[in-house]
XYZ file of C-alpha atoms in Angstrom:
477
model
C 93.951 105.479 95.796
C 95.763 103.154 98.132
C 93.607 100.577 99.959
C 93.407 102.528 103.222
C 92.604 105.761 101.368
C 90.000 104.062 99.215
C 88.334 102.449 102.198
C 88.104 105.763 104.052
C 86.807 107.532 100.947
C 84.110 104.987 100.105
C 83.019 104.608 103.718
C 82.311 108.321 104.069
C 80.853 108.641 100.567
C 78.326 105.908 101.268
C 77.633 107.153 104.788
C 76.559 110.554 103.488
C 75.484 109.784 99.927
C 74.079 106.244 99.719
C 70.581 107.571 100.497
C 70.677 109.621 97.290
C 71.841 106.759 95.064
C 68.985 105.896 92.742
C 67.146 109.068 93.820
C 69.183 112.173 92.965
C 71.594 110.219 90.770
C 71.375 106.859 89.000
C 73.272 103.799 90.200
C 75.612 103.727 87.206
C 76.260 107.442 87.405
C 76.884 107.183 91.151
C 79.639 104.625 90.545
C 81.204 106.828 87.876
C 80.955 109.845 90.167
C 82.706 107.998 93.003
C 85.645 107.074 90.747
C 86.041 110.588 89.384
C 85.718 112.158 92.819
C 88.405 109.837 94.186
C 90.733 110.898 91.376
C 89.959 114.545 92.072
C 90.815 114.057 95.750
C 94.267 112.783 94.794
C 94.743 115.523 92.197
C 93.988 118.248 94.733
C 95.700 116.542 97.670
C 92.491 116.403 99.698
C 91.639 114.117 102.591
C 90.020 110.965 101.113
C 87.593 110.601 104.014
C 86.475 114.237 104.029
C 86.226 114.302 100.239
C 83.956 111.273 100.339
C 81.798 112.917 102.995
C 81.554 116.133 100.989
C 80.786 114.213 97.811
C 77.856 112.467 99.441
C 76.336 115.649 100.843
C 76.639 117.402 97.469
C 74.313 114.762 96.029
C 71.674 115.678 98.600
C 71.534 119.360 97.687
C 70.469 118.944 94.071
C 68.677 116.475 91.801
C 71.303 115.370 89.294
C 69.202 112.595 87.775
C 67.681 115.107 85.351
C 71.053 115.323 83.602
C 70.875 111.671 82.547
C 74.205 110.252 81.419
C 75.923 113.514 82.351
C 74.835 113.331 85.986
C 78.216 112.166 87.286
C 80.065 114.969 85.506
C 77.586 117.575 86.763
C 77.901 116.309 90.326
C 81.686 116.237 90.031
C 81.639 119.838 88.829
C 79.587 120.952 91.846
C 81.854 119.109 94.260
C 84.918 120.659 92.644
C 83.520 124.191 92.670
C 82.634 123.852 96.362
C 86.154 122.698 97.183
C 87.680 125.458 95.064
C 85.563 128.172 96.680
C 86.548 127.105 100.183
C 90.167 126.735 99.133
C 90.282 130.388 98.152
C 90.000 131.561 101.754
C 91.390 130.799 105.190
C 91.295 127.432 106.878
C 92.756 123.968 106.686
C 91.584 121.917 103.743
C 90.319 118.867 105.637
C 88.627 121.055 108.256
C 86.767 123.095 105.647
C 85.546 119.949 103.895
C 84.279 118.615 107.199
C 82.518 121.899 108.022
C 80.879 121.914 104.592
C 79.459 118.444 105.197
C 78.202 119.410 108.650
C 76.366 122.495 107.399
C 74.935 120.675 104.365
C 73.652 117.823 106.519
C 71.988 120.274 108.889
C 70.325 122.043 105.970
C 68.869 118.727 104.809
C 67.903 117.191 108.148
C 67.149 119.876 110.758
C 63.648 121.345 110.618
C 64.743 124.917 111.307
C 67.413 124.652 108.603
C 65.498 122.935 105.804
C 65.339 124.905 102.590
C 68.029 127.387 103.584
C 70.518 126.052 101.025
C 69.713 124.532 97.658
C 73.139 124.864 96.077
C 76.526 123.543 97.181
C 78.325 126.689 96.015
C 76.281 128.751 98.459
C 77.170 126.406 101.317
C 80.854 126.617 100.385
C 80.683 130.415 100.236
C 79.132 130.646 103.703
C 81.722 128.250 105.154
C 84.515 130.294 103.586
C 83.149 133.501 105.119
C 82.680 132.032 108.592
C 86.134 130.428 108.439
C 87.548 133.946 108.476
C 86.857 133.837 112.215
C 87.592 130.146 112.914
C 87.687 127.308 110.398
C 86.722 124.589 112.888
C 83.644 126.584 113.991
C 82.469 127.718 110.563
C 79.431 125.424 110.348
C 78.242 126.224 113.865
C 78.666 129.968 113.281
C 76.594 129.696 110.112
C 73.864 127.762 111.933
C 73.700 130.376 114.701
C 73.393 133.136 112.101
C 70.612 131.245 110.327
C 68.673 130.746 113.551
C 68.978 134.449 114.262
C 67.600 135.351 110.844
C 64.674 132.971 111.371
C 63.567 134.580 114.640
C 60.681 136.568 113.204
C 58.657 136.215 116.397
C 61.503 137.276 118.670
C 63.126 140.574 119.639
C 64.871 140.850 116.271
C 61.564 140.569 114.382
C 61.248 144.308 113.775
C 64.821 144.554 112.479
C 64.301 141.616 110.115
C 61.071 143.149 108.856
C 62.816 146.463 108.301
C 65.485 144.680 106.228
C 62.815 142.945 104.170
C 63.846 139.462 105.246
C 61.230 136.712 105.068
C 61.242 132.952 105.537
C 61.789 132.572 101.796
C 64.862 134.809 101.647
C 68.065 132.918 100.953
C 70.717 133.125 103.627
C 73.335 135.089 101.688
C 70.685 137.471 100.356
C 69.382 137.962 103.891
C 72.862 138.920 105.119
C 73.242 141.389 102.249
C 69.857 142.943 103.042
C 70.567 143.123 106.776
C 74.047 144.647 106.449
C 73.122 148.180 105.237
C 70.340 148.484 107.817
C 72.647 147.539 110.683
C 75.558 149.629 109.408
C 73.318 152.690 109.041
C 72.093 152.340 112.616
C 75.656 151.842 113.850
C 76.736 155.035 112.129
C 73.807 156.993 113.516
C 74.455 155.751 117.045
C 78.240 155.926 116.630
C 78.662 152.338 117.797
C 79.997 149.114 116.346
C 77.989 146.737 114.198
C 78.166 144.152 117.003
C 76.590 146.665 119.412
C 73.651 147.206 117.101
C 73.170 143.465 116.677
C 73.354 142.960 120.449
C 70.542 145.458 120.927
C 68.249 143.419 118.681
C 69.385 139.805 119.158
C 69.373 138.228 122.610
C 71.464 135.200 121.645
C 75.168 135.964 121.884
C 76.005 133.299 119.298
C 73.780 134.927 116.701
C 75.349 138.328 117.391
C 78.843 136.923 116.968
C 78.004 134.985 113.792
C 76.064 137.795 112.117
C 78.867 140.198 112.977
C 81.336 138.017 111.082
C 78.945 137.678 108.140
C 78.420 141.444 107.879
C 81.944 142.661 108.644
C 83.847 139.998 106.700
C 81.266 138.808 104.202
C 79.618 142.037 103.089
C 81.824 144.946 104.160
C 85.001 142.913 103.731
C 83.961 141.763 100.272
C 84.360 138.025 100.899
C 80.873 137.183 99.626
C 81.478 139.133 96.422
C 84.910 137.591 95.940
C 83.712 134.002 96.398
C 80.707 134.497 94.137
C 82.882 135.945 91.378
C 85.421 133.158 91.760
C 82.681 130.504 91.684
C 81.795 131.555 88.139
C 85.302 130.614 86.989
C 85.140 127.039 88.301
C 81.660 126.000 87.193
C 80.985 122.811 85.269
C 82.920 119.548 85.114
C 85.689 120.845 82.848
C 87.983 122.275 85.584
C 87.714 119.065 87.599
C 88.318 116.820 84.601
C 91.306 118.990 83.643
C 92.795 118.534 87.126
C 92.333 114.766 86.827
C 93.854 114.717 83.346
C 96.873 116.707 84.533
C 97.332 114.320 87.447
C 97.249 111.241 85.232
C 99.833 112.753 82.897
C 102.197 113.905 85.637
C 105.035 111.806 87.118
C 103.218 111.892 90.458
C 100.078 110.523 88.872
C 101.921 107.818 86.975
C 103.702 106.799 90.169
C 100.406 106.682 92.067
C 98.912 104.488 89.370
C 101.907 102.164 89.438
C 101.797 101.866 93.229
C 98.063 101.227 93.206
C 98.473 98.624 90.470
C 101.098 96.808 92.517
C 98.778 96.679 95.509
C 95.913 95.496 93.305
C 98.069 92.774 91.784
C 99.097 91.649 95.250
C 95.476 91.530 96.378
C 94.451 89.609 93.270
C 97.218 87.097 93.802
C 96.286 86.801 97.445
C 92.666 86.201 96.471
C 93.747 83.388 94.175
C 95.626 81.696 96.999
C 93.402 82.552 99.942
C 91.901 79.053 100.129
C 95.351 77.471 100.143
C 96.392 79.855 102.921
C 93.526 78.478 105.008
C 94.791 74.935 104.527
C 98.310 76.107 105.335
C 97.097 77.295 108.713
C 95.230 74.060 109.259
C 98.398 72.146 108.416
C 100.504 74.257 110.756
C 98.017 73.648 113.565
C 98.155 69.878 113.019
C 101.946 69.860 112.966
C 102.063 71.834 116.194
C 99.529 69.514 117.790
C 101.599 66.506 116.677
C 104.787 68.183 117.940
C 106.206 68.291 114.435
C 106.558 72.074 114.436
C 108.203 74.599 116.756
C 109.831 72.067 119.050
C 113.458 71.908 120.128
C 114.153 68.935 117.893
C 112.384 70.335 114.841
C 113.925 73.760 115.248
C 117.352 72.100 115.394
C 116.581 70.123 112.253
C 115.483 73.223 110.395
C 118.452 75.253 111.605
C 120.926 72.666 110.299
C 119.128 72.266 106.976
C 118.827 75.991 106.337
C 122.486 76.618 107.168
C 123.906 73.691 105.232
C 121.743 74.130 102.132
C 122.492 77.852 101.875
C 118.757 78.417 101.339
C 118.668 76.457 98.083
C 115.765 74.362 99.350
C 113.814 77.246 100.780
C 112.874 77.509 104.423
C 112.706 74.036 105.959
C 109.874 74.907 108.327
C 107.762 76.354 105.553
C 108.401 73.305 103.387
C 107.184 71.032 106.133
C 104.005 73.092 106.485
C 103.454 73.187 102.727
C 103.889 69.446 102.346
C 101.463 68.821 105.201
C 99.011 71.238 103.557
C 99.234 69.386 100.241
C 98.797 66.039 101.968
C 95.754 67.406 103.807
C 94.216 68.525 100.527
C 94.883 65.140 98.928
C 93.342 63.320 101.893
C 90.175 65.367 101.439
C 89.744 64.501 97.774
C 86.730 62.368 96.835
C 87.487 59.098 95.066
C 88.633 59.719 91.519
C 89.031 63.471 91.933
C 92.841 63.341 91.679
C 95.083 61.298 89.418
C 98.189 59.372 90.436
C 100.286 62.179 88.948
C 98.421 64.705 91.095
C 99.199 62.702 94.226
C 102.831 61.983 93.408
C 103.540 65.454 92.070
C 103.582 67.082 95.462
C 106.868 65.367 96.308
C 108.676 66.974 93.372
C 107.521 70.579 93.398
C 109.672 73.551 94.368
C 108.707 76.173 96.972
C 107.760 78.554 94.174
C 105.275 76.041 92.760
C 103.485 75.143 95.984
C 100.725 77.758 95.924
C 99.788 77.174 92.308
C 99.927 73.408 92.709
C 97.782 73.518 95.836
C 95.232 75.796 94.163
C 94.982 73.392 91.203
C 94.369 70.431 93.508
C 91.676 72.333 95.385
C 89.925 73.307 92.164
C 89.833 69.664 91.029
C 88.349 68.652 94.374
C 85.668 71.317 94.087
C 84.758 70.139 90.586
C 84.320 66.657 92.043
C 81.838 68.126 94.577
C 84.365 67.833 97.393
C 85.417 70.353 100.028
C 89.186 70.952 100.167
C 88.811 72.979 103.361
C 87.345 70.193 105.501
C 88.132 66.568 106.180
C 85.992 63.948 104.473
C 82.886 63.284 106.565
C 83.011 66.499 108.554
C 79.726 68.453 108.688
C 79.829 71.487 106.442
C 78.934 73.988 109.159
C 79.820 77.681 109.359
C 83.432 78.152 110.308
C 82.536 80.007 113.493
C 80.502 77.017 114.750
C 83.101 74.261 114.428
C 86.894 74.283 114.556
C 88.619 74.536 111.222
C 90.894 71.673 112.181
C 90.785 68.548 114.285
C 93.375 65.867 115.088
C 93.747 63.721 112.000
C 94.352 60.091 112.827
C 97.275 58.340 111.180
C 100.581 59.688 110.042
C 102.253 59.588 106.651
C 101.519 55.986 105.771
C 99.866 55.102 102.481
C 97.548 52.174 103.285
C 95.990 52.232 99.833
C 99.383 51.777 98.251
C 98.850 54.674 95.850
C 102.505 55.545 96.000
C 103.757 52.006 95.716
C 104.100 51.349 99.448
C 106.490 52.845 101.961
C 106.157 56.015 103.958
C 105.121 59.332 102.465
C 107.479 62.068 103.600
C 107.896 65.729 102.848
C 111.281 64.967 101.312
C 113.740 62.113 101.635
C 116.037 64.187 103.822
C 113.086 65.310 105.933
C 112.391 61.656 106.767
C 116.022 61.196 107.708
C 115.934 64.257 109.939
C 112.746 63.164 111.667
C 113.948 59.610 112.167
C 117.332 60.793 113.436
C 116.072 63.223 116.039
C 112.622 62.378 117.367
C 112.856 59.890 120.203
C 116.501 59.051 119.518
C 117.644 60.111 122.995
C 115.910 58.393 125.918
C 114.396 60.730 128.490
C 116.548 59.312 131.299
C 119.857 59.685 129.427
C 122.343 62.129 131.071
C 122.515 65.596 129.503
C 126.187 65.222 128.596
C 125.645 62.025 126.667
C 122.499 63.509 125.147
C 124.583 66.419 123.844
C 127.168 64.032 122.450
C 124.446 61.995 120.825
C 123.018 65.150 119.253
C 126.410 66.059 117.792
C 126.792 62.558 116.460
C 123.382 62.660 114.858
C 124.286 65.871 113.056
C 126.704 63.894 110.888
C 124.025 61.457 109.780
C 121.554 64.290 109.277
C 123.954 66.184 107.026
C 124.910 63.047 105.144
C 121.296 62.285 104.314
C 120.582 65.880 103.432
C 123.623 66.322 101.204
C 122.839 63.104 99.401
C 119.367 64.395 98.678
C 120.796 67.694 97.471
C 123.081 65.849 95.067
C 120.126 63.906 93.706
C 118.138 67.060 93.193
C 121.071 68.760 91.483
C 121.532 65.801 89.183
C 117.848 65.808 88.297
C 117.880 69.530 87.504
C 121.306 69.878 85.913
C 120.373 68.431 82.506
C 123.919 67.423 81.752
C 125.670 70.264 83.555
C 128.560 69.351 85.796
C 127.636 69.667 89.459
C 130.384 70.259 91.967
C 129.987 68.308 95.206
C 128.587 70.358 98.065
C 131.000 70.723 100.920
C 129.606 71.679 104.292
C 131.003 71.553 107.772
C 128.493 70.456 110.394
C 127.447 73.045 112.891
C 125.353 71.996 115.823
C 123.650 74.305 118.261
C 122.931 72.544 121.528
C 120.537 73.733 124.180
């Protein structure tokens, strides 16, 4: 299943079936059952949510724990036979599954309904019969019919006694016993079945529901048809065959491939989720320090991205990544990182950033540090303190770990920052400011192209590198 499908399926399965886990089915078998039922839902094209709901209610109708290691297969077989029985008649698939769950839940939880159904096939058969009138009202029709058949102390008491119906009579058997009595009276009085029912039952809902059960279920042969069909879909074999056919089909293989891609993406995201947190912290600091999403910085990034033809990756993202790596390094306890670890961040490519950052964070954790918080910050829940706070200092290296000088994202990034930020006084006329901006573009490109040449030389390994030619383009605001 896809993530959204799986979430809907498991949510409904646990909502309706978690109470039976460890009771009617063992924990291990429950997990196996959930996997097989999910596969069956895809094989039959059923609604994941409604299948999960049905699967949970099936567990409440029977004790599967007595089957031991075969409990999951037995439960799967009952769920499949219920779905198959309902699928043989009228009604929308998802609606029928929902109605099944509603009627099953009532049979387990409502006092007047308890004990009426002890088998999921019987519930499915009743839903299928009542759906002949209206699929979305099948469960309610069945409940009204059941209440009518339980009214031994009401007007219909004599009729129920005449039909031999007691509190222990199963619902379907009760309908079959009531039908010939009612039909005989209807024939004698030359009236409809509904008229006979109306003369004995005061509740209109019971009359309507019992009329459907007798006319469609008994006289129409729907009960007999569903019961005969149920015998052909018993046991886990039909369900397992459907799953096997799905897995061998192109549709099944494609579903597996798509699901595997999503899983791989989630696994990769889980590996890098901590670094993504630091990325957001870094972006927040850069924005606070006006080093991100400002007119000057956007101009810098625009020029770099255009002139480098994307060979350096996105300039804005590189600035964020370098700030994230610096933040991680600043949070490292003494001795947690080597000189190579510290210097390495200046040489990595965009494709290496996530892996490199994750490695640094793992080393910090092994040294009992916290790569997600600044040194000295209380380790409080994230919803109690801000994830980030203004970090004093800029890119200087007071400890001299890098041999002095200023730490920058890249050489050309330093040139861009130095060339743009604060270069034009606030009181300078706009015209001269525009001219100054155009003039600075030349120096920006020169520094950038020089850095590109150096990088090409370092990566060429003896290959001839043609000089990069680029014409400055400046967008003024």
